[in-house]
Coordinates of C-alpha atoms in Angstrom, one line a residue:
X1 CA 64.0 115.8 71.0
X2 CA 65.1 118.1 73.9
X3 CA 68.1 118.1 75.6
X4 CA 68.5 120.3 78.8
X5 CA 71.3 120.8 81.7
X6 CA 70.3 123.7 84.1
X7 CA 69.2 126.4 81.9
X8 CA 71.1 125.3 78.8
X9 CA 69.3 123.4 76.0
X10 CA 71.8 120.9 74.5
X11 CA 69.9 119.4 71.9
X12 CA 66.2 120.4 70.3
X13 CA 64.2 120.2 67.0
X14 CA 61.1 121.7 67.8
X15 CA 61.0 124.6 65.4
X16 CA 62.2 122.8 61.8
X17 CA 62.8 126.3 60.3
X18 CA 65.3 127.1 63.2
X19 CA 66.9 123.9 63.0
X20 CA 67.6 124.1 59.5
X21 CA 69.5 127.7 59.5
X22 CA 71.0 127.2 62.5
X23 CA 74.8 126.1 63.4
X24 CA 74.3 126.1 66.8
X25 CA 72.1 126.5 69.9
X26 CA 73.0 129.9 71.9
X27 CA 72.2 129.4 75.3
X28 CA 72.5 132.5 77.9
X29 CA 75.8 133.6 78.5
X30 CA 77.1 135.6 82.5
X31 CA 76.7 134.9 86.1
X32 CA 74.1 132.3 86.7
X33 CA 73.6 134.2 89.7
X34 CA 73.0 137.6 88.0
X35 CA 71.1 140.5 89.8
X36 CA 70.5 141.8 86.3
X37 CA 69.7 139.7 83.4
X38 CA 69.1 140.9 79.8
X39 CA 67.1 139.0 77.6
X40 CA 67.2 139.7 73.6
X41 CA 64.9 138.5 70.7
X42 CA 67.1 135.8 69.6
X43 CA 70.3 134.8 67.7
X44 CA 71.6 136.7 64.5
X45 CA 74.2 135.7 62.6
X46 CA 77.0 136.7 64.7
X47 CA 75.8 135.2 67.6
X48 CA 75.0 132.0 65.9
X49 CA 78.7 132.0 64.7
X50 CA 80.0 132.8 67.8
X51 CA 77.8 130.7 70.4
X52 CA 77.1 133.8 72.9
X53 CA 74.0 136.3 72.7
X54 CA 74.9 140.1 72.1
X55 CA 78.0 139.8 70.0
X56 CA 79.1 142.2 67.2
X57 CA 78.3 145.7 66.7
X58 CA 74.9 145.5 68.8
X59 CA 77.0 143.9 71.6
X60 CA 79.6 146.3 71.6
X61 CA 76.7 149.3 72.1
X62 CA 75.2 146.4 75.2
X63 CA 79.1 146.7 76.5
X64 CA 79.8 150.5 76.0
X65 CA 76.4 151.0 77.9
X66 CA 77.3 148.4 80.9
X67 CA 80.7 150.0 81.2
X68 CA 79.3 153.9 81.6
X69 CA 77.0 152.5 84.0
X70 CA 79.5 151.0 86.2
X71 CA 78.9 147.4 84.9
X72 CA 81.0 144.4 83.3
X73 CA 79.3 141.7 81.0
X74 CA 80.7 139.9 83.1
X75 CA 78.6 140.8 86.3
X76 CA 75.5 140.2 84.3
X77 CA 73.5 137.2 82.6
X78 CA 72.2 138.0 78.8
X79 CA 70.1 135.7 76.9
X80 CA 67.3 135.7 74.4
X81 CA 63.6 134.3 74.0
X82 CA 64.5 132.2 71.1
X83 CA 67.7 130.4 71.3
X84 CA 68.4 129.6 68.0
X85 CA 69.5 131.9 64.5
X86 CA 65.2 132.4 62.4
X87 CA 66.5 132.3 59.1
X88 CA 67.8 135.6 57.1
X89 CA 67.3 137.4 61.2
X90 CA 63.9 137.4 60.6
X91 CA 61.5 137.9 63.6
X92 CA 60.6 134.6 65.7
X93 CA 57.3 132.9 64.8
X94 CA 54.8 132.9 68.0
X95 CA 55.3 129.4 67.8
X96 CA 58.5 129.6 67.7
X97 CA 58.6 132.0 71.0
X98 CA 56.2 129.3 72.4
X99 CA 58.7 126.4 71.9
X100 CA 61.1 128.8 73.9
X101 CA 59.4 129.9 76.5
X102 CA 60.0 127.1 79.0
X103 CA 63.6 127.4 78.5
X104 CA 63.5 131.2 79.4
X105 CA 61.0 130.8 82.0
X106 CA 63.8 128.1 83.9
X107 CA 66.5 130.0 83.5
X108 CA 64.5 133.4 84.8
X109 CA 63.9 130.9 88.2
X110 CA 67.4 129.4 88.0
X111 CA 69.3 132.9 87.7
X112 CA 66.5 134.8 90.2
X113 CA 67.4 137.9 89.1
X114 CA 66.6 141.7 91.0
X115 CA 65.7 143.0 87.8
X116 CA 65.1 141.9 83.9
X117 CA 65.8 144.0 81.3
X118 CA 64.2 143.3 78.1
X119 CA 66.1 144.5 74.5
X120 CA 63.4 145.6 72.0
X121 CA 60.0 145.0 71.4
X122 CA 59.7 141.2 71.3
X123 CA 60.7 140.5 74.3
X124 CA 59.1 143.4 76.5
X125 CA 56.0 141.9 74.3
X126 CA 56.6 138.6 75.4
X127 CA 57.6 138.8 79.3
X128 CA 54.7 141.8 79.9
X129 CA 52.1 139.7 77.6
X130 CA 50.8 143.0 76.1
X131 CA 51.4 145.1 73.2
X132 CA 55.1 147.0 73.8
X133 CA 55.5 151.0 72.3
X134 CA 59.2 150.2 73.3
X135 CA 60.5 153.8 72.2
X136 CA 58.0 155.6 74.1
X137 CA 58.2 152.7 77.4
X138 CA 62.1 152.6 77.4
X139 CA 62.8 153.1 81.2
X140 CA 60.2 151.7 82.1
X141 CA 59.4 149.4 85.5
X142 CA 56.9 146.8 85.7
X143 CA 55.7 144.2 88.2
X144 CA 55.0 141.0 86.7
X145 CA 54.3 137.6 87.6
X146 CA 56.7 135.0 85.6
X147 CA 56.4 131.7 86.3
X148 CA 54.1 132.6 89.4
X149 CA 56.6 134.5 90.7
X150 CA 57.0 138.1 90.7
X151 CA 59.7 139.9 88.6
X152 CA 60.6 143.1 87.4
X153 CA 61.2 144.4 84.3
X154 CA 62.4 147.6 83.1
X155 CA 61.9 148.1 79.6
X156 CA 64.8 149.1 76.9
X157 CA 65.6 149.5 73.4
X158 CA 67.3 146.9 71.4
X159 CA 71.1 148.1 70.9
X160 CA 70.7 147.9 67.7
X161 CA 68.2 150.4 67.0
X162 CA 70.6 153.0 68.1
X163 CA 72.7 151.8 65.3
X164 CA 70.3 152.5 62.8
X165 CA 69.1 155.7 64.6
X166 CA 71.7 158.3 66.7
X167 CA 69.1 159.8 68.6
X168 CA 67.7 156.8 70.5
X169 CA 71.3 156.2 72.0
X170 CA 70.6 158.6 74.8
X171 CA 67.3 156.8 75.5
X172 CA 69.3 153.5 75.7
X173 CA 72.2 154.7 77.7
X174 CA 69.8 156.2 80.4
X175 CA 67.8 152.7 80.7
X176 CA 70.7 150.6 81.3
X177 CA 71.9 153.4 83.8
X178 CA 68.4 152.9 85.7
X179 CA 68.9 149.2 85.2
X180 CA 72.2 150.2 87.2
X181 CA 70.8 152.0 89.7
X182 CA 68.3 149.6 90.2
X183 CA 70.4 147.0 91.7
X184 CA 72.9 149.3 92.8
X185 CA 75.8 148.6 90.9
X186 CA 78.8 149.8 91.5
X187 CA 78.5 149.8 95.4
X188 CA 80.7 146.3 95.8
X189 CA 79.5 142.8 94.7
X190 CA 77.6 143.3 91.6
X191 CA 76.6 139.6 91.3
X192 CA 73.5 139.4 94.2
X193 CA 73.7 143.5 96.1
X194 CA 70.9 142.6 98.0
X195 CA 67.2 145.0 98.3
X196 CA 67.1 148.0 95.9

């Protein structure tokens, strides 16, 4: 059974594993009409508990970051590929991702962003449908075609690995500063500023 309103998914059981450890689907959390939209791996714990993607210690890096480059959460849309907690924060199953990817792919349309920003490996991996070197691509832009239309994505590290490693912080700072740039926040309405 799936459930959907806009973007959101209310209700769904395709991926028994997820259902079973999870308390609750996280659906995307911002402006719906976001010229920058993050998108995650998927839920851990404290997203799970707390029903928003990027909460905790990994969100509070995703904030800092925003903040130094002129940026709210709040003038942004983050989400994840999977929308619901793999048990023990284990990486998404391809099948998994697969069950997903419709979801994403509707709320990519519905938000129509200037600019994606992936957060780790899985999914730069999954929106560039190629093998992802994410600590040597960080910064990256790429032209793609989601959906049949055509986005672009800048690649970044996840937040968290500049928990678990110091020096990737400045590599992680400087792509959501591009990300930034980009769409050129901090030059008046940071929800739609137009042609980069």
């Amino acid at each position: 059974m799936v459930e959907t309103e806009g973007p959101d998914v209310c209700a769904c059981e395709q991926c028994p594993a997820l259902v079973e450890s999870r308390s609750r689907i996280v659906n995307g959390t911002g402006r719906a009409d976001a010229a920058l939209l993050f998108v995650g791996e998927a839920p851990g714990a404290n997203e799970d508990d707390q029903g928003e993607p990027f909460v905790g210690r990994s969100g509070s890096v995703l904030d800092d970051a925003l903040r130094d480059a002129g940026l709210a959460r709040a003038d942004v849309r983050v989400t994840n590929c999977v929308r619901c907690r793999p048990p023990e924060n284990r990486d998404p199953h391809a099948a998994e991702l697969d069950n997903c990817a419709g979801f994403l792919e509707r709320e990519i349309e519905a938000v129509d962003p200037d600019l994606i920003v992936t957060l780790g490996k899985v999914p730069g991996e999954r929106l560039l449908d190629r093998s992802v070197a994410v600590t040597k691509e960080t910064g990256s832009v790429v032209d793609v075609r989601l959906g049949g239309s055509p986005q672009r994505v800048l690649l970044c590290l996840h937040p968290a690995a500049t928990l678990y490693d110091r020096s990737q912080r400045g590599a992680f700072e400087d792509a959501i500063t591009r990300a930034a740039d980009l769409v050129g926040a901090g030059s008046g309405d940071q929800a739609r500023l137009g042609d980069y």
